């Protein structure tokens, strides 16, 4: 059994900007997500049994699509398992992102995986155990433009020190030849 999710992984430039944003939000306190863990979840699968692993990897291998642009321009917060989480996300998620989420969801369902019903709220978690949202700005100092192309299947291990993620499969969205 492994705890799995599909995510977009930021390139070096976006990662640096996210790091900067974490520093800009120091007043929120809490625990910044380590740089290597920064990601945007496409679909959370939760615990998946070993006999489903091949199917899940195949979903990644079968993904087709071109890179697309999104802009991280909104800060938000929510409670998760009684812990306050602070995130940055796109105020206008591009249709390609929604389409990718729905396609992954459909394929996961087809393979008998349990996917929750909640609305998809694309975001990059920046800080866990953060302070009150009211003290925080609504927008980052600078918008973060992201040409998303790197998609991965990740396994999450919950350790006392925090989560550790391992990339199990990865694919790159590439431009179609014209
Ligand atoms: P979070 O960053 O908002 O905590 C690995 O845990 C990834 O899956 C994280 O991006 C986490 O979101 C997300 N995640 C964890 N539990 C989830 C759930 N029940 N529904 C949707 N996403 C979840």
Short mmCIF file of N, CA and C and ligand atoms in Angstrom, two decimals:
data_model
loop_
_atom_site.label_atom_id
_atom_site.label_comp_id
_atom_site.label_asym_id
_atom_site.label_seq_id
_atom_site.Cartn_x
_atom_site.Cartn_y
_atom_site.Cartn_z
N UNK A 1 0.84 -1.21 0.00
CA UNK A 1 0.00 0.00 0.00
C UNK A 1 0.87 1.26 0.00
N UNK A 2 0.59 2.15 -0.92
CA UNK A 2 1.36 3.41 -0.93
C UNK A 2 0.39 4.59 -1.06
N UNK A 3 0.76 5.70 -0.45
CA UNK A 3 -0.05 6.91 -0.53
C UNK A 3 0.44 7.70 -1.75
N UNK A 4 -0.44 7.83 -2.74
CA UNK A 4 0.00 8.36 -4.03
C UNK A 4 -0.75 9.62 -4.46
N UNK A 5 -0.10 10.40 -5.30
CA UNK A 5 -0.79 11.51 -5.96
C UNK A 5 -0.06 11.88 -7.24
N UNK A 6 -0.82 12.46 -8.17
CA UNK A 6 -0.26 13.00 -9.40
C UNK A 6 -0.03 14.49 -9.18
N UNK A 7 1.09 15.00 -9.72
CA UNK A 7 1.36 16.42 -9.51
C UNK A 7 2.15 17.01 -10.66
N UNK A 8 2.06 18.33 -10.77
CA UNK A 8 2.96 19.07 -11.65
C UNK A 8 4.16 19.49 -10.81
N UNK A 9 5.34 19.32 -11.36
CA UNK A 9 6.55 19.72 -10.64
C UNK A 9 7.11 20.99 -11.25
N UNK A 10 7.46 21.96 -10.42
CA UNK A 10 7.98 23.22 -10.95
C UNK A 10 9.41 23.08 -11.45
N UNK A 11 9.76 23.90 -12.45
CA UNK A 11 11.16 23.91 -12.88
C UNK A 11 11.95 24.79 -11.90
N UNK A 12 13.24 24.90 -12.15
CA UNK A 12 14.13 25.61 -11.21
C UNK A 12 13.72 27.06 -10.98
N UNK A 13 13.30 27.73 -12.04
CA UNK A 13 12.96 29.16 -11.93
C UNK A 13 11.72 29.34 -11.05
N UNK A 14 10.71 28.54 -11.33
CA UNK A 14 9.46 28.63 -10.54
C UNK A 14 9.74 28.26 -9.08
N UNK A 15 10.54 27.24 -8.91
CA UNK A 15 10.90 26.79 -7.56
C UNK A 15 11.54 27.94 -6.75
N UNK A 16 12.45 28.65 -7.42
CA UNK A 16 13.13 29.79 -6.75
C UNK A 16 12.12 30.87 -6.36
N UNK A 17 11.17 31.12 -7.28
CA UNK A 17 10.16 32.15 -6.98
C UNK A 17 9.27 31.72 -5.83
N UNK A 18 8.98 30.43 -5.79
CA UNK A 18 8.15 29.92 -4.68
C UNK A 18 8.92 30.03 -3.36
N UNK A 19 10.21 29.78 -3.41
CA UNK A 19 11.06 29.91 -2.22
C UNK A 19 11.03 31.35 -1.72
N UNK A 20 11.15 32.28 -2.69
CA UNK A 20 11.13 33.70 -2.34
C UNK A 20 9.80 34.06 -1.67
N UNK A 21 8.73 33.53 -2.25
CA UNK A 21 7.41 33.81 -1.70
C UNK A 21 7.29 33.27 -0.27
N UNK A 22 7.84 32.10 -0.04
CA UNK A 22 7.83 31.57 1.33
C UNK A 22 8.54 32.53 2.27
N UNK A 23 9.65 33.11 1.79
CA UNK A 23 10.39 34.07 2.64
C UNK A 23 9.56 35.33 2.86
N UNK A 24 8.88 35.79 1.78
CA UNK A 24 8.04 36.99 1.90
C UNK A 24 6.92 36.78 2.92
N UNK A 25 6.56 35.53 3.14
CA UNK A 25 5.42 35.23 4.02
C UNK A 25 5.88 34.79 5.41
N UNK A 26 7.08 35.15 5.73
CA UNK A 26 7.65 34.74 7.04
C UNK A 26 6.73 35.08 8.21
N UNK A 27 5.99 36.19 8.07
CA UNK A 27 5.13 36.63 9.19
C UNK A 27 4.06 35.60 9.52
N UNK A 28 3.81 34.68 8.59
CA UNK A 28 2.80 33.65 8.84
C UNK A 28 3.30 32.60 9.82
N UNK A 29 4.61 32.58 10.05
CA UNK A 29 5.17 31.55 10.94
C UNK A 29 5.03 30.19 10.29
N UNK A 30 4.93 29.15 11.09
CA UNK A 30 4.69 27.81 10.56
C UNK A 30 5.93 27.19 9.95
N UNK A 31 5.68 26.13 9.20
CA UNK A 31 6.78 25.33 8.64
C UNK A 31 6.75 25.39 7.12
N UNK A 32 7.72 26.09 6.50
CA UNK A 32 7.73 26.15 5.04
C UNK A 32 7.94 24.75 4.45
N UNK A 33 7.24 24.47 3.37
CA UNK A 33 7.43 23.20 2.67
C UNK A 33 8.85 23.20 2.08
N UNK A 34 9.63 22.14 2.32
CA UNK A 34 10.99 22.12 1.77
C UNK A 34 10.96 22.27 0.24
N UNK A 35 11.97 22.94 -0.27
CA UNK A 35 12.01 23.27 -1.71
C UNK A 35 11.75 22.05 -2.60
N UNK A 36 12.36 20.93 -2.24
CA UNK A 36 12.24 19.74 -3.09
C UNK A 36 10.83 19.15 -3.07
N UNK A 37 10.02 19.58 -2.12
CA UNK A 37 8.65 19.05 -2.02
C UNK A 37 7.61 19.91 -2.71
N UNK A 38 8.00 21.09 -3.19
CA UNK A 38 7.01 22.01 -3.77
C UNK A 38 6.40 21.41 -5.04
N UNK A 39 5.08 21.44 -5.14
CA UNK A 39 4.38 20.82 -6.27
C UNK A 39 2.95 21.33 -6.33
N UNK A 40 2.29 21.06 -7.44
CA UNK A 40 0.86 21.36 -7.55
C UNK A 40 0.14 20.03 -7.81
N UNK A 41 -0.67 19.62 -6.86
CA UNK A 41 -1.36 18.33 -6.99
C UNK A 41 -2.40 18.38 -8.11
N UNK A 42 -2.35 17.36 -8.97
CA UNK A 42 -3.36 17.22 -10.03
C UNK A 42 -4.49 16.32 -9.58
N UNK A 43 -4.12 15.27 -8.87
CA UNK A 43 -5.14 14.36 -8.33
C UNK A 43 -4.53 13.57 -7.18
N UNK A 44 -5.25 13.54 -6.07
CA UNK A 44 -4.80 12.78 -4.90
C UNK A 44 -5.47 11.42 -4.92
N UNK A 45 -4.67 10.37 -4.84
CA UNK A 45 -5.23 9.01 -4.90
C UNK A 45 -5.35 8.37 -3.52
N UNK A 46 -4.55 8.84 -2.58
CA UNK A 46 -4.57 8.21 -1.26
C UNK A 46 -3.89 6.85 -1.31
N UNK A 47 -4.27 5.98 -0.40
CA UNK A 47 -3.60 4.66 -0.32
C UNK A 47 -4.01 3.76 -1.48
N UNK A 48 -3.01 3.28 -2.19
CA UNK A 48 -3.25 2.43 -3.35
C UNK A 48 -2.56 1.08 -3.12
N UNK A 49 -3.31 0.02 -3.41
CA UNK A 49 -2.75 -1.31 -3.18
C UNK A 49 -1.72 -1.66 -4.23
N UNK A 50 -0.80 -2.55 -3.83
CA UNK A 50 0.33 -2.91 -4.70
C UNK A 50 -0.13 -3.42 -6.07
N UNK A 51 -1.24 -4.16 -6.10
CA UNK A 51 -1.66 -4.74 -7.39
C UNK A 51 -2.24 -3.69 -8.36
N UNK A 52 -2.37 -2.47 -7.91
CA UNK A 52 -2.87 -1.40 -8.79
C UNK A 52 -1.73 -0.52 -9.32
N UNK A 53 -0.52 -0.79 -8.85
CA UNK A 53 0.59 0.11 -9.18
C UNK A 53 0.88 0.19 -10.68
N UNK A 54 0.82 -0.94 -11.35
CA UNK A 54 1.11 -0.93 -12.79
C UNK A 54 0.11 -0.05 -13.52
N UNK A 55 -1.15 -0.20 -13.15
CA UNK A 55 -2.19 0.61 -13.80
C UNK A 55 -1.94 2.09 -13.58
N UNK A 56 -1.52 2.45 -12.38
CA UNK A 56 -1.30 3.87 -12.07
C UNK A 56 -0.10 4.40 -12.87
N UNK A 57 0.93 3.59 -12.96
CA UNK A 57 2.09 4.01 -13.77
C UNK A 57 1.70 4.16 -15.22
N UNK A 58 0.85 3.25 -15.70
CA UNK A 58 0.41 3.31 -17.10
C UNK A 58 -0.35 4.61 -17.39
N UNK A 59 -1.07 5.08 -16.41
CA UNK A 59 -1.82 6.33 -16.61
C UNK A 59 -0.83 7.46 -16.93
N UNK A 60 0.27 7.50 -16.18
CA UNK A 60 1.28 8.55 -16.42
C UNK A 60 1.88 8.38 -17.81
N UNK A 61 2.22 7.15 -18.13
CA UNK A 61 2.87 6.88 -19.43
C UNK A 61 1.95 7.28 -20.58
N UNK A 62 0.64 7.20 -20.36
CA UNK A 62 -0.32 7.45 -21.44
C UNK A 62 -0.74 8.91 -21.57
N UNK A 63 -0.24 9.75 -20.71
CA UNK A 63 -0.67 11.16 -20.75
C UNK A 63 -0.11 11.86 -21.97
N UNK A 64 -1.00 12.53 -22.68
CA UNK A 64 -0.58 13.30 -23.84
C UNK A 64 -1.05 14.73 -23.65
N UNK A 65 -0.29 15.64 -24.18
CA UNK A 65 -0.71 17.05 -24.07
C UNK A 65 0.50 17.94 -24.22
N UNK A 66 0.20 19.20 -24.49
CA UNK A 66 1.27 20.17 -24.66
C UNK A 66 1.48 20.92 -23.35
N UNK A 67 2.68 21.50 -23.19
CA UNK A 67 2.88 22.35 -22.02
C UNK A 67 1.86 23.48 -22.02
N UNK A 68 1.51 23.98 -20.87
CA UNK A 68 0.56 25.09 -20.81
C UNK A 68 0.98 26.07 -19.72
N UNK A 69 0.46 27.29 -19.86
CA UNK A 69 0.85 28.35 -18.93
C UNK A 69 -0.19 28.52 -17.83
N UNK A 70 0.30 28.71 -16.63
CA UNK A 70 -0.60 29.13 -15.57
C UNK A 70 0.10 30.24 -14.80
N UNK A 71 -0.67 31.01 -14.07
CA UNK A 71 -0.10 32.11 -13.28
C UNK A 71 -0.53 31.94 -11.83
N UNK A 72 0.45 31.81 -10.95
CA UNK A 72 0.14 31.72 -9.52
C UNK A 72 0.05 33.15 -8.99
N UNK A 73 -1.16 33.58 -8.72
CA UNK A 73 -1.38 34.99 -8.40
C UNK A 73 -2.28 35.22 -7.19
N UNK A 74 -2.64 34.14 -6.49
CA UNK A 74 -3.56 34.29 -5.36
C UNK A 74 -3.06 33.49 -4.16
N UNK A 75 -3.15 34.11 -3.00
CA UNK A 75 -2.79 33.38 -1.77
C UNK A 75 -4.07 32.93 -1.08
N UNK A 76 -3.98 31.79 -0.47
CA UNK A 76 -5.16 31.31 0.25
C UNK A 76 -4.72 30.42 1.40
N UNK A 77 -5.69 30.07 2.21
CA UNK A 77 -5.37 29.19 3.33
C UNK A 77 -6.55 28.30 3.64
N UNK A 78 -6.29 27.15 4.15
CA UNK A 78 -7.38 26.32 4.67
C UNK A 78 -6.87 25.38 5.75
N UNK A 79 -7.82 24.83 6.44
CA UNK A 79 -7.47 23.89 7.49
C UNK A 79 -7.50 22.49 6.92
N UNK A 80 -6.48 21.73 7.24
CA UNK A 80 -6.44 20.35 6.78
C UNK A 80 -5.99 19.52 7.98
N UNK A 81 -6.79 18.58 8.36
CA UNK A 81 -6.48 17.78 9.55
C UNK A 81 -6.11 18.68 10.73
N UNK A 82 -6.88 19.73 10.87
CA UNK A 82 -6.67 20.65 11.99
C UNK A 82 -5.38 21.46 11.91
N UNK A 83 -4.78 21.47 10.74
CA UNK A 83 -3.54 22.21 10.58
C UNK A 83 -3.79 23.28 9.53
N UNK A 84 -3.32 24.49 9.80
CA UNK A 84 -3.53 25.55 8.82
C UNK A 84 -2.47 25.47 7.74
N UNK A 85 -2.95 25.56 6.53
CA UNK A 85 -2.08 25.42 5.38
C UNK A 85 -2.19 26.71 4.57
N UNK A 86 -1.05 27.22 4.14
CA UNK A 86 -1.05 28.44 3.33
C UNK A 86 -0.54 28.11 1.94
N UNK A 87 -1.27 28.57 0.93
CA UNK A 87 -0.91 28.18 -0.43
C UNK A 87 -0.96 29.34 -1.42
N UNK A 88 -0.36 29.13 -2.57
CA UNK A 88 -0.50 30.06 -3.69
C UNK A 88 -1.11 29.26 -4.84
N UNK A 89 -1.99 29.91 -5.59
CA UNK A 89 -2.64 29.19 -6.69
C UNK A 89 -3.04 30.15 -7.79
N UNK A 90 -3.55 29.61 -8.89
CA UNK A 90 -4.01 30.46 -9.98
C UNK A 90 -5.44 30.94 -9.71
N UNK A 91 -5.69 32.26 -9.85
CA UNK A 91 -7.07 32.73 -9.68
C UNK A 91 -7.91 32.26 -10.86
N UNK A 92 -7.25 32.08 -12.00
CA UNK A 92 -7.95 31.55 -13.17
C UNK A 92 -7.23 30.32 -13.68
N UNK A 93 -7.61 29.14 -13.17
CA UNK A 93 -6.93 27.93 -13.63
C UNK A 93 -7.14 27.76 -15.14
N UNK A 94 -6.08 27.52 -15.90
CA UNK A 94 -6.25 27.36 -17.34
C UNK A 94 -7.06 26.10 -17.66
N UNK A 95 -7.80 26.12 -18.77
CA UNK A 95 -8.61 24.94 -19.13
C UNK A 95 -7.78 23.67 -19.24
N UNK A 96 -6.52 23.81 -19.66
CA UNK A 96 -5.67 22.62 -19.80
C UNK A 96 -5.45 21.93 -18.45
N UNK A 97 -5.38 22.75 -17.40
CA UNK A 97 -5.15 22.19 -16.06
C UNK A 97 -6.39 21.42 -15.60
N UNK A 98 -7.55 22.03 -15.82
CA UNK A 98 -8.81 21.37 -15.46
C UNK A 98 -8.97 20.07 -16.27
N UNK A 99 -8.61 20.15 -17.54
CA UNK A 99 -8.75 18.98 -18.42
C UNK A 99 -7.85 17.85 -17.95
N UNK A 100 -6.65 18.21 -17.56
CA UNK A 100 -5.70 17.20 -17.08
C UNK A 100 -6.23 16.54 -15.81
N UNK A 101 -6.75 17.35 -14.91
CA UNK A 101 -7.33 16.82 -13.68
C UNK A 101 -8.46 15.84 -14.00
N UNK A 102 -9.36 16.25 -14.90
CA UNK A 102 -10.52 15.40 -15.21
C UNK A 102 -10.10 14.11 -15.92
N UNK A 103 -9.12 14.22 -16.78
CA UNK A 103 -8.66 13.05 -17.49
C UNK A 103 -8.02 12.05 -16.51
N UNK A 104 -7.20 12.55 -15.59
CA UNK A 104 -6.57 11.67 -14.60
C UNK A 104 -7.63 11.03 -13.71
N UNK A 105 -8.61 11.82 -13.33
CA UNK A 105 -9.69 11.34 -12.46
C UNK A 105 -10.47 10.21 -13.15
N UNK A 106 -10.76 10.45 -14.43
CA UNK A 106 -11.52 9.46 -15.20
C UNK A 106 -10.75 8.14 -15.31
N UNK A 107 -9.47 8.28 -15.61
CA UNK A 107 -8.66 7.07 -15.78
C UNK A 107 -8.46 6.34 -14.46
N UNK A 108 -8.31 7.11 -13.39
CA UNK A 108 -8.16 6.49 -12.07
C UNK A 108 -9.43 5.70 -11.74
N UNK A 109 -10.58 6.32 -12.00
CA UNK A 109 -11.87 5.65 -11.75
C UNK A 109 -11.98 4.36 -12.53
N UNK A 110 -11.61 4.46 -13.81
CA UNK A 110 -11.70 3.31 -14.71
C UNK A 110 -10.88 2.14 -14.19
N UNK A 111 -9.81 2.47 -13.47
CA UNK A 111 -8.94 1.44 -12.93
C UNK A 111 -9.31 1.06 -11.50
N UNK A 112 -10.48 1.48 -11.09
CA UNK A 112 -10.98 1.05 -9.78
C UNK A 112 -10.37 1.76 -8.60
N UNK A 113 -9.77 2.93 -8.85
CA UNK A 113 -9.18 3.67 -7.74
C UNK A 113 -10.22 4.61 -7.14
N UNK A 114 -10.11 4.84 -5.86
CA UNK A 114 -11.08 5.71 -5.20
C UNK A 114 -10.59 7.14 -5.27
N UNK A 115 -11.35 7.97 -5.92
CA UNK A 115 -10.98 9.39 -5.94
C UNK A 115 -12.13 10.18 -5.32
N UNK A 116 -11.75 11.11 -4.46
CA UNK A 116 -12.75 11.88 -3.73
C UNK A 116 -13.63 12.69 -4.68
N UNK A 117 -14.71 13.25 -4.10
CA UNK A 117 -15.66 13.98 -4.94
C UNK A 117 -15.43 15.49 -4.90
N UNK A 118 -14.59 15.94 -3.97
CA UNK A 118 -14.45 17.39 -3.73
C UNK A 118 -14.07 18.17 -4.98
N UNK A 119 -14.38 19.47 -4.93
CA UNK A 119 -14.03 20.36 -6.05
C UNK A 119 -12.51 20.45 -6.13
N UNK A 120 -12.00 20.51 -7.34
CA UNK A 120 -10.56 20.62 -7.53
C UNK A 120 -10.12 22.07 -7.29
N UNK A 121 -9.23 22.26 -6.35
CA UNK A 121 -8.70 23.60 -6.04
C UNK A 121 -7.20 23.58 -6.26
N UNK A 122 -6.76 23.88 -7.48
CA UNK A 122 -5.33 23.80 -7.75
C UNK A 122 -4.53 24.79 -6.90
N UNK A 123 -3.48 24.32 -6.26
CA UNK A 123 -2.66 25.18 -5.41
C UNK A 123 -1.30 24.53 -5.14
N UNK A 124 -0.38 25.36 -4.75
CA UNK A 124 0.92 24.88 -4.28
C UNK A 124 1.01 25.23 -2.80
N UNK A 125 1.07 24.23 -1.96
CA UNK A 125 1.18 24.50 -0.53
C UNK A 125 2.57 25.05 -0.22
N UNK A 126 2.59 26.18 0.49
CA UNK A 126 3.86 26.85 0.80
C UNK A 126 4.28 26.64 2.25
N UNK A 127 3.29 26.74 3.15
CA UNK A 127 3.59 26.71 4.58
C UNK A 127 2.55 25.87 5.30
N UNK A 128 3.00 24.99 6.14
CA UNK A 128 2.09 24.22 6.98
C UNK A 128 2.16 24.77 8.41
N UNK A 129 1.10 24.54 9.13
CA UNK A 129 0.98 25.07 10.50
C UNK A 129 1.19 26.58 10.52
N UNK A 130 0.59 27.23 9.54
CA UNK A 130 0.77 28.68 9.41
C UNK A 130 -0.14 29.42 10.38
N UNK A 131 0.11 30.73 10.53
CA UNK A 131 -0.68 31.58 11.40
C UNK A 131 -2.01 31.94 10.75
N UNK A 132 -2.72 32.86 11.37
CA UNK A 132 -4.05 33.21 10.89
C UNK A 132 -4.02 33.85 9.52
N UNK A 133 -4.98 33.51 8.71
CA UNK A 133 -5.02 33.99 7.35
C UNK A 133 -5.26 35.50 7.30
N UNK A 134 -6.03 35.99 8.26
CA UNK A 134 -6.41 37.42 8.24
C UNK A 134 -5.20 38.35 8.21
N UNK A 135 -4.08 37.90 8.75
CA UNK A 135 -2.90 38.76 8.79
C UNK A 135 -2.13 38.75 7.48
N UNK A 136 -2.60 38.01 6.56
CA UNK A 136 -1.77 37.78 5.37
C UNK A 136 -2.30 38.52 4.15
N UNK A 137 -1.40 38.87 3.22
CA UNK A 137 -1.86 39.51 1.99
C UNK A 137 -2.67 38.54 1.14
N UNK A 138 -3.47 39.09 0.24
CA UNK A 138 -4.29 38.22 -0.62
C UNK A 138 -3.53 37.77 -1.86
N UNK A 139 -2.48 38.53 -2.16
CA UNK A 139 -1.73 38.23 -3.39
C UNK A 139 -0.25 38.18 -3.09
N UNK A 140 0.49 37.41 -3.86
CA UNK A 140 1.94 37.43 -3.70
C UNK A 140 2.51 38.78 -4.15
N UNK A 141 3.69 39.14 -3.67
CA UNK A 141 4.34 40.38 -4.12
C UNK A 141 4.48 40.38 -5.64
N UNK A 142 4.79 39.23 -6.14
CA UNK A 142 4.95 39.10 -7.61
C UNK A 142 4.23 37.85 -8.07
N UNK A 143 3.48 37.99 -9.16
CA UNK A 143 2.86 36.80 -9.73
C UNK A 143 3.94 35.83 -10.21
N UNK A 144 3.61 34.55 -10.16
CA UNK A 144 4.58 33.56 -10.62
C UNK A 144 4.05 32.88 -11.88
N UNK A 145 4.61 33.23 -13.04
CA UNK A 145 4.18 32.55 -14.27
C UNK A 145 4.88 31.19 -14.37
N UNK A 146 4.13 30.21 -14.80
CA UNK A 146 4.66 28.83 -14.81
C UNK A 146 4.26 28.16 -16.13
N UNK A 147 5.28 27.79 -16.91
CA UNK A 147 5.03 27.00 -18.12
C UNK A 147 5.10 25.54 -17.69
N UNK A 148 3.94 24.96 -17.42
CA UNK A 148 3.90 23.63 -16.80
C UNK A 148 4.14 22.53 -17.84
N UNK A 149 5.10 21.67 -17.55
CA UNK A 149 5.37 20.58 -18.49
C UNK A 149 5.75 19.28 -17.80
N UNK A 150 6.11 19.37 -16.54
CA UNK A 150 6.64 18.19 -15.86
C UNK A 150 5.58 17.59 -14.94
N UNK A 151 5.17 16.39 -15.28
CA UNK A 151 4.09 15.74 -14.54
C UNK A 151 4.61 14.45 -13.92
N UNK A 152 4.25 14.19 -12.68
CA UNK A 152 4.80 13.00 -12.02
C UNK A 152 3.77 12.30 -11.14
N UNK A 153 4.04 11.01 -10.95
CA UNK A 153 3.32 10.22 -9.95
C UNK A 153 4.23 10.17 -8.73
N UNK A 154 3.72 10.60 -7.60
CA UNK A 154 4.54 10.67 -6.39
C UNK A 154 3.98 9.79 -5.29
N UNK A 155 4.90 9.24 -4.51
CA UNK A 155 4.50 8.50 -3.31
C UNK A 155 4.87 9.37 -2.12
N UNK A 156 3.96 9.46 -1.18
CA UNK A 156 4.18 10.29 0.00
C UNK A 156 4.33 9.40 1.22
N UNK A 157 5.40 9.64 1.93
CA UNK A 157 5.64 8.92 3.17
C UNK A 157 5.49 9.92 4.31
N UNK A 158 4.66 9.60 5.26
CA UNK A 158 4.47 10.54 6.38
C UNK A 158 5.43 10.18 7.50
N UNK A 159 6.39 11.07 7.72
CA UNK A 159 7.39 10.83 8.76
C UNK A 159 7.17 11.85 9.87
N UNK A 160 7.71 11.58 11.06
CA UNK A 160 7.55 12.56 12.15
C UNK A 160 8.10 13.93 11.76
N UNK A 161 9.12 13.95 10.91
CA UNK A 161 9.75 15.22 10.51
C UNK A 161 8.97 15.91 9.40
N UNK A 162 7.94 15.25 8.86
CA UNK A 162 7.17 15.83 7.76
C UNK A 162 7.02 14.80 6.64
N UNK A 163 6.51 15.26 5.50
CA UNK A 163 6.30 14.32 4.39
C UNK A 163 7.57 14.18 3.57
N UNK A 164 7.77 12.97 3.08
CA UNK A 164 8.85 12.77 2.11
C UNK A 164 8.22 12.22 0.84
N UNK A 165 8.55 12.84 -0.31
CA UNK A 165 7.96 12.42 -1.57
C UNK A 165 8.99 11.71 -2.42
N UNK A 166 8.52 10.69 -3.13
CA UNK A 166 9.38 9.94 -4.03
C UNK A 166 8.71 9.91 -5.40
N UNK A 167 9.47 10.21 -6.45
CA UNK A 167 8.91 10.18 -7.80
C UNK A 167 8.91 8.73 -8.29
N UNK A 168 7.72 8.21 -8.62
CA UNK A 168 7.63 6.83 -9.10
C UNK A 168 7.57 6.76 -10.61
N UNK A 169 7.03 7.79 -11.22
CA UNK A 169 6.95 7.85 -12.69
C UNK A 169 6.85 9.31 -13.07
N UNK A 170 7.34 9.61 -14.26
CA UNK A 170 7.38 11.02 -14.66
C UNK A 170 7.20 11.12 -16.16
N UNK A 171 6.55 12.18 -16.61
CA UNK A 171 6.45 12.39 -18.04
C UNK A 171 6.51 13.89 -18.32
N UNK A 172 6.94 14.23 -19.53
CA UNK A 172 7.00 15.64 -19.92
C UNK A 172 5.97 15.93 -20.99
N UNK A 173 5.20 16.96 -20.78
CA UNK A 173 4.31 17.42 -21.84
C UNK A 173 5.20 18.09 -22.88
N UNK A 174 4.99 17.77 -24.14
CA UNK A 174 5.86 18.36 -25.17
C UNK A 174 5.02 19.00 -26.27
N UNK A 175 5.62 20.02 -26.89
CA UNK A 175 4.94 20.72 -27.99
C UNK A 175 4.71 19.74 -29.13
N UNK A 176 3.53 19.82 -29.75
CA UNK A 176 3.29 19.02 -30.94
C UNK A 176 4.12 19.59 -32.08
N UNK A 177 4.66 18.70 -32.90
CA UNK A 177 5.41 19.20 -34.08
C UNK A 177 4.39 19.82 -35.04
N UNK A 178 4.72 20.97 -35.59
CA UNK A 178 3.75 21.61 -36.50
C UNK A 178 4.11 21.30 -37.95
P1 LIG B 1 -1.93 19.93 0.41
O1 LIG B 1 -0.62 20.37 -0.15
O2 LIG B 1 -2.99 20.94 0.26
O3 LIG B 1 -1.77 19.37 1.80
C1 LIG B 1 0.40 15.05 -0.88
O4 LIG B 1 -0.11 14.95 0.39
C2 LIG B 1 -0.39 16.01 -1.71
O5 LIG B 1 -1.74 15.56 -1.82
C3 LIG B 1 -0.46 17.42 -1.17
O6 LIG B 1 -0.42 18.34 -2.24
C4 LIG B 1 -1.76 17.48 -0.48
O7 LIG B 1 -2.40 18.72 -0.50
C5 LIG B 1 -2.60 16.55 -1.32
N1 LIG B 1 -3.64 15.90 -0.51
C6 LIG B 1 -3.49 15.26 0.65
N2 LIG B 1 -4.67 14.78 1.07
C7 LIG B 1 -5.59 15.13 0.16
C8 LIG B 1 -6.99 14.93 0.02
N3 LIG B 1 -7.69 14.25 0.90
N4 LIG B 1 -7.59 15.46 -1.06
C9 LIG B 1 -6.90 16.16 -1.97
N5 LIG B 1 -5.57 16.37 -1.91
C10 LIG B 1 -4.93 15.87 -0.87
#
